[in-house]
Amino acid sequence: AQTVTQSQPEMSVQEAETVTLSCTYDTSESDYYLFWYKQPPSRQMILVIRQEAYKQQNATENRFSVNFQKAAKSFSLKISDSQLGDAAMYFCAYRRSYNTDKLIFGTGTRLQVFP
Amino acid sequence: DTGVSQNPRHKITKRGQNVTFRCDPISEHNRLYWYRQTLGQGPEFLTYFQNEAQLEKSRLLSDRFSAERPKGSFSTLEIQRTEQGDSAMYLCASSADRRSQYGYTFGSGTRLTVV
């Protein structure tokens, strides 16, 4: 069975600084998708960034980028130039590429941003 | 497009009562998903639909839980004979058929408290 592990329950960063959130996963599949979702206090989950396992190039979305290490089964999220609005729960998620739409989530990392 | 709508936002019920939640997906999305999120945890998959067909169900979806999407538009999730362990946030999400690998759009959730 696939699992997703986020080992950092809480992280904090100062405004304008950079922070990296960790995620590891376990799967025997070779083709899959990985996601980072943000859940602000209002509770609506928002997709931050996604990565396709067959692509070696790390995904980037504005201030958000990932470090995807397929062999190590690691998928970390880097937030550059942190803003107060980045404060939220961040969830890493995995989805097999075929026969299912099911997302498997980690337990989340709470990010605090200090002025 | 008003996004994914869930009603009610909050529900408090006595143990043993039945509850029903409603989800209205984005109108052009034919895939609809239900997840459950307990405090301090990531969302856990319950079930998903493609149009009116229920394609996958989690073992978490015991015989007290039933989900329907009769006309392929809105969906309902019913919990019969509620237990305190059912207290959680119930999240609905939707996606378009060929874009589910790009992630979902989530609603704001229905928070259930069983007393």
mmCIF file of C-alpha atoms in Angstrom:
data_model
loop_
_atom_site.group_PDB
_atom_site.id
_atom_site.type_symbol
_atom_site.label_atom_id
_atom_site.label_comp_id
_atom_site.label_asym_id
_atom_site.label_seq_id
_atom_site.Cartn_x
_atom_site.Cartn_y
_atom_site.Cartn_z
ATOM 1 C CA ALA A 1 0.000 0.000 0.000
ATOM 2 C CA GLN A 2 1.149 3.495 -0.716
ATOM 3 C CA THR A 3 1.915 5.827 2.183
ATOM 4 C CA VAL A 4 2.870 9.469 2.514
ATOM 5 C CA THR A 5 4.888 10.763 5.448
ATOM 6 C CA GLN A 6 5.353 14.351 6.556
ATOM 7 C CA SER A 7 7.753 14.299 9.480
ATOM 8 C CA GLN A 8 7.499 17.981 10.399
ATOM 9 C CA PRO A 9 4.261 18.699 12.290
ATOM 10 C CA GLU A 10 5.130 22.410 12.510
ATOM 11 C CA MET A 11 7.517 24.786 10.821
ATOM 12 C CA SER A 12 8.034 28.500 11.134
ATOM 13 C CA VAL A 13 9.667 31.076 8.905
ATOM 14 C CA GLN A 14 10.199 34.789 8.946
ATOM 15 C CA GLU A 15 8.563 36.901 6.287
ATOM 16 C CA ALA A 16 10.685 37.140 3.099
ATOM 17 C CA GLU A 17 12.753 34.119 4.082
ATOM 18 C CA THR A 18 12.771 30.654 2.493
ATOM 19 C CA VAL A 19 11.397 27.489 4.065
ATOM 20 C CA THR A 20 11.383 23.861 2.940
ATOM 21 C CA LEU A 21 8.704 21.357 3.900
ATOM 22 C CA SER A 22 9.574 17.673 3.698
ATOM 23 C CA CYS A 23 7.577 14.776 2.312
ATOM 24 C CA THR A 24 8.489 11.164 1.691
ATOM 25 C CA TYR A 25 6.325 8.479 0.198
ATOM 26 C CA ASP A 26 6.370 4.784 -0.354
ATOM 27 C CA THR A 27 5.191 3.107 -3.520
ATOM 28 C CA SER A 28 6.132 0.272 -5.819
ATOM 29 C CA GLU A 29 4.694 2.096 -8.820
ATOM 30 C CA SER A 30 6.905 3.834 -11.356
ATOM 31 C CA ASP A 31 4.339 6.261 -12.687
ATOM 32 C CA TYR A 32 2.359 8.508 -10.363
ATOM 33 C CA TYR A 33 1.584 12.092 -9.467
ATOM 34 C CA LEU A 34 2.572 14.080 -6.419
ATOM 35 C CA PHE A 35 0.873 17.178 -5.092
ATOM 36 C CA TRP A 36 1.213 19.844 -2.453
ATOM 37 C CA TYR A 37 -2.022 21.293 -1.126
ATOM 38 C CA LYS A 38 -2.441 24.293 1.136
ATOM 39 C CA GLN A 39 -5.240 24.463 3.687
ATOM 40 C CA PRO A 40 -5.636 27.935 5.223
ATOM 41 C CA PRO A 41 -7.616 28.381 8.435
ATOM 42 C CA SER A 42 -10.824 28.732 6.370
ATOM 43 C CA ARG A 43 -10.319 25.010 5.592
ATOM 44 C CA GLN A 44 -10.647 25.024 1.788
ATOM 45 C CA MET A 45 -7.792 23.011 0.286
ATOM 46 C CA ILE A 46 -5.970 24.712 -2.565
ATOM 47 C CA LEU A 47 -3.599 23.025 -4.985
ATOM 48 C CA VAL A 48 -0.151 24.598 -4.765
ATOM 49 C CA ILE A 49 1.934 22.515 -7.137
ATOM 50 C CA ARG A 50 2.032 19.104 -8.795
ATOM 51 C CA GLN A 51 4.744 16.839 -10.160
ATOM 52 C CA GLU A 52 4.529 13.964 -12.629
ATOM 53 C CA ALA A 53 6.873 11.157 -11.661
ATOM 54 C CA TYR A 54 8.110 10.543 -15.188
ATOM 55 C CA LYS A 55 9.341 14.130 -15.465
ATOM 56 C CA GLN A 56 12.800 14.696 -14.068
ATOM 57 C CA GLN A 57 12.454 18.449 -14.086
ATOM 58 C CA ASN A 58 11.273 19.879 -10.784
ATOM 59 C CA ALA A 59 7.970 21.752 -10.945
ATOM 60 C CA THR A 60 7.873 25.468 -10.184
ATOM 61 C CA GLU A 61 4.934 27.795 -9.594
ATOM 62 C CA ASN A 62 6.014 31.355 -8.850
ATOM 63 C CA ARG A 63 7.489 31.323 -5.309
ATOM 64 C CA PHE A 64 6.807 27.607 -4.876
ATOM 65 C CA SER A 65 9.116 24.906 -6.153
ATOM 66 C CA VAL A 66 9.689 21.255 -5.426
ATOM 67 C CA ASN A 67 12.721 19.053 -5.056
ATOM 68 C CA PHE A 68 11.623 15.706 -6.466
ATOM 69 C CA GLN A 69 14.029 12.845 -5.785
ATOM 70 C CA LYS A 70 12.399 9.771 -7.302
ATOM 71 C CA ALA A 71 14.979 7.245 -6.176
ATOM 72 C CA ALA A 72 14.812 8.527 -2.618
ATOM 73 C CA LYS A 73 11.001 8.859 -2.821
ATOM 74 C CA SER A 74 11.245 12.382 -1.567
ATOM 75 C CA PHE A 75 9.154 15.377 -2.587
ATOM 76 C CA SER A 76 9.921 18.559 -0.673
ATOM 77 C CA LEU A 77 8.285 21.947 -1.120
ATOM 78 C CA LYS A 78 10.324 25.135 -1.066
ATOM 79 C CA ILE A 79 8.583 28.430 -0.437
ATOM 80 C CA SER A 80 10.693 31.450 -1.317
ATOM 81 C CA ASP A 81 10.115 35.017 -0.153
ATOM 82 C CA SER A 82 7.569 33.802 2.414
ATOM 83 C CA GLN A 83 4.503 35.954 2.939
ATOM 84 C CA LEU A 84 2.075 36.166 5.841
ATOM 85 C CA GLY A 85 -0.590 34.653 3.591
ATOM 86 C CA ASP A 86 1.473 31.486 3.249
ATOM 87 C CA ALA A 87 0.582 30.539 6.821
ATOM 88 C CA ALA A 88 -1.491 27.369 6.581
ATOM 89 C CA MET A 89 -1.448 23.598 6.817
ATOM 90 C CA TYR A 90 0.420 22.043 3.923
ATOM 91 C CA PHE A 91 -0.384 18.524 2.799
ATOM 92 C CA CYS A 92 1.646 16.334 0.514
ATOM 93 C CA ALA A 93 -0.393 13.874 -1.551
ATOM 94 C CA TYR A 94 0.224 10.940 -3.870
ATOM 95 C CA ARG A 95 -1.875 9.523 -6.678
ATOM 96 C CA ARG A 96 -1.215 6.483 -8.775
ATOM 97 C CA SER A 97 -1.350 7.286 -12.469
ATOM 98 C CA TYR A 98 -3.881 4.636 -13.462
ATOM 99 C CA ASN A 99 -7.028 2.858 -12.269
ATOM 100 C CA THR A 100 -7.786 5.301 -9.504
ATOM 101 C CA ASP A 101 -8.387 8.959 -8.741
ATOM 102 C CA LYS A 102 -7.732 8.457 -5.046
ATOM 103 C CA LEU A 103 -5.329 10.853 -3.369
ATOM 104 C CA ILE A 104 -3.319 9.624 -0.396
ATOM 105 C CA PHE A 105 -2.424 12.460 1.938
ATOM 106 C CA GLY A 106 0.233 12.911 4.566
ATOM 107 C CA THR A 107 -0.598 14.224 8.028
ATOM 108 C CA GLY A 108 0.360 17.772 7.154
ATOM 109 C CA THR A 109 2.803 20.450 8.262
ATOM 110 C CA ARG A 110 1.566 23.610 9.937
ATOM 111 C CA LEU A 111 3.533 26.586 8.639
ATOM 112 C CA GLN A 112 3.688 29.765 10.676
ATOM 113 C CA VAL A 113 5.014 32.948 9.134
ATOM 114 C CA PHE A 114 6.341 35.662 11.426
ATOM 115 C CA PRO A 115 6.634 39.320 10.437
ATOM 116 C CA ASP B 1 -18.525 29.381 -11.534
ATOM 117 C CA THR B 2 -18.898 29.480 -7.765
ATOM 118 C CA GLY B 3 -16.603 26.571 -7.010
ATOM 119 C CA VAL B 4 -17.512 23.454 -5.052
ATOM 120 C CA SER B 5 -20.341 24.129 -2.630
ATOM 121 C CA GLN B 6 -21.021 22.077 0.496
ATOM 122 C CA ASN B 7 -23.997 22.304 2.799
ATOM 123 C CA PRO B 8 -24.389 22.620 5.660
ATOM 124 C CA ARG B 9 -21.111 24.148 6.824
ATOM 125 C CA HIS B 10 -21.626 22.834 10.343
ATOM 126 C CA LYS B 11 -23.800 20.085 11.745
ATOM 127 C CA ILE B 12 -24.230 19.089 15.364
ATOM 128 C CA THR B 13 -26.166 15.909 15.944
ATOM 129 C CA LYS B 14 -26.900 13.513 18.751
ATOM 130 C CA ARG B 15 -25.395 10.061 18.693
ATOM 131 C CA GLY B 16 -27.641 7.633 16.877
ATOM 132 C CA GLN B 17 -29.218 10.206 14.562
ATOM 133 C CA ASN B 18 -28.892 10.165 10.790
ATOM 134 C CA VAL B 19 -27.277 13.053 8.931
ATOM 135 C CA THR B 20 -27.035 13.961 5.267
ATOM 136 C CA PHE B 21 -24.587 16.311 3.611
ATOM 137 C CA ARG B 22 -24.810 17.794 0.155
ATOM 138 C CA CYS B 23 -22.094 18.673 -2.339
ATOM 139 C CA ASP B 24 -22.550 20.682 -5.532
ATOM 140 C CA PRO B 25 -19.494 20.344 -7.760
ATOM 141 C CA ILE B 26 -18.273 22.774 -10.371
ATOM 142 C CA SER B 27 -20.839 22.456 -13.150
ATOM 143 C CA GLU B 28 -18.573 21.105 -15.879
ATOM 144 C CA HIS B 29 -16.814 18.622 -13.573
ATOM 145 C CA ASN B 30 -18.070 15.068 -13.922
ATOM 146 C CA ARG B 31 -15.883 13.549 -11.197
ATOM 147 C CA LEU B 32 -16.794 14.031 -7.566
ATOM 148 C CA TYR B 33 -14.925 12.908 -4.463
ATOM 149 C CA TRP B 34 -15.647 12.604 -0.756
ATOM 150 C CA TYR B 35 -12.942 12.717 1.892
ATOM 151 C CA ARG B 36 -13.003 12.741 5.675
ATOM 152 C CA GLN B 37 -10.563 14.748 7.744
ATOM 153 C CA THR B 38 -10.190 14.322 11.490
ATOM 154 C CA LEU B 39 -8.336 16.764 13.692
ATOM 155 C CA GLY B 40 -4.600 16.720 13.109
ATOM 156 C CA GLN B 41 -4.809 14.354 10.177
ATOM 157 C CA GLY B 42 -4.755 14.607 6.429
ATOM 158 C CA PRO B 43 -7.897 13.914 4.429
ATOM 159 C CA GLU B 44 -8.799 10.259 4.004
ATOM 160 C CA PHE B 45 -10.478 9.035 0.855
ATOM 161 C CA LEU B 46 -14.054 7.796 1.168
ATOM 162 C CA THR B 47 -15.427 7.419 -2.344
ATOM 163 C CA TYR B 48 -15.626 8.928 -5.794
ATOM 164 C CA PHE B 49 -18.025 9.155 -8.704
ATOM 165 C CA GLN B 50 -17.691 9.550 -12.410
ATOM 166 C CA ASN B 51 -21.015 11.014 -13.433
ATOM 167 C CA GLU B 52 -23.574 8.936 -11.505
ATOM 168 C CA ALA B 53 -21.374 5.839 -11.252
ATOM 169 C CA GLN B 54 -19.630 5.200 -7.946
ATOM 170 C CA LEU B 55 -16.251 3.937 -9.105
ATOM 171 C CA GLU B 56 -14.365 3.367 -5.875
ATOM 172 C CA LYS B 57 -15.195 3.062 -2.194
ATOM 173 C CA SER B 58 -12.845 2.993 0.755
ATOM 174 C CA ARG B 59 -13.091 0.378 3.476
ATOM 175 C CA LEU B 60 -13.617 3.404 5.735
ATOM 176 C CA LEU B 61 -17.059 3.672 4.181
ATOM 177 C CA SER B 62 -18.830 1.270 6.505
ATOM 178 C CA ASP B 63 -22.396 0.107 5.960
ATOM 179 C CA ARG B 64 -23.585 3.138 7.943
ATOM 180 C CA PHE B 65 -22.251 5.424 5.214
ATOM 181 C CA SER B 66 -23.811 5.807 1.802
ATOM 182 C CA ALA B 67 -23.099 8.233 -0.997
ATOM 183 C CA GLU B 68 -25.179 8.946 -4.053
ATOM 184 C CA ARG B 69 -24.990 11.050 -7.145
ATOM 185 C CA PRO B 70 -28.274 10.222 -8.834
ATOM 186 C CA LYS B 71 -28.168 12.554 -11.823
ATOM 187 C CA GLY B 72 -24.454 13.003 -12.117
ATOM 188 C CA SER B 73 -24.628 16.506 -10.691
ATOM 189 C CA PHE B 74 -24.832 17.054 -6.922
ATOM 190 C CA SER B 75 -23.996 14.315 -4.445
ATOM 191 C CA THR B 76 -25.195 13.417 -0.972
ATOM 192 C CA LEU B 77 -23.346 11.625 1.787
ATOM 193 C CA GLU B 78 -25.523 10.043 4.459
ATOM 194 C CA ILE B 79 -24.354 8.686 7.782
ATOM 195 C CA GLN B 80 -26.826 6.515 9.649
ATOM 196 C CA ARG B 81 -26.789 5.915 13.395
ATOM 197 C CA THR B 82 -23.985 8.409 13.952
ATOM 198 C CA GLU B 83 -21.249 7.639 16.446
ATOM 199 C CA GLN B 84 -18.864 10.001 18.215
ATOM 200 C CA GLY B 85 -16.055 8.691 16.032
ATOM 201 C CA ASP B 86 -17.841 10.120 13.003
ATOM 202 C CA SER B 87 -17.044 13.643 14.216
ATOM 203 C CA ALA B 88 -14.848 15.091 11.474
ATOM 204 C CA MET B 89 -14.704 17.486 8.558
ATOM 205 C CA TYR B 90 -16.252 15.962 5.439
ATOM 206 C CA LEU B 91 -14.691 17.350 2.297
ATOM 207 C CA CYS B 92 -16.053 17.195 -1.209
ATOM 208 C CA ALA B 93 -14.007 17.849 -4.329
ATOM 209 C CA SER B 94 -14.539 17.713 -8.069
ATOM 210 C CA SER B 95 -12.536 17.497 -11.266
ATOM 211 C CA ALA B 96 -13.073 17.224 -14.997
ATOM 212 C CA ASP B 97 -12.671 13.818 -16.582
ATOM 213 C CA ARG B 98 -9.407 14.304 -18.366
ATOM 214 C CA ARG B 99 -7.948 16.649 -15.813
ATOM 215 C CA SER B 100 -8.178 14.646 -12.607
ATOM 216 C CA GLN B 101 -4.421 14.074 -12.709
ATOM 217 C CA TYR B 102 -4.038 17.835 -12.352
ATOM 218 C CA GLY B 103 -5.660 17.765 -8.939
ATOM 219 C CA TYR B 104 -9.069 18.531 -7.597
ATOM 220 C CA THR B 105 -11.020 21.597 -6.569
ATOM 221 C CA PHE B 106 -12.146 21.218 -2.971
ATOM 222 C CA GLY B 107 -15.125 22.650 -1.192
ATOM 223 C CA SER B 108 -14.958 24.255 2.244
ATOM 224 C CA GLY B 109 -16.259 21.133 3.940
ATOM 225 C CA THR B 110 -19.012 20.198 6.363
ATOM 226 C CA ARG B 111 -17.925 19.926 9.970
ATOM 227 C CA LEU B 112 -19.849 17.225 11.820
ATOM 228 C CA THR B 113 -19.932 17.092 15.599
ATOM 229 C CA VAL B 114 -21.633 14.100 17.201
ATOM 230 C CA VAL B 115 -22.557 14.657 20.851
#
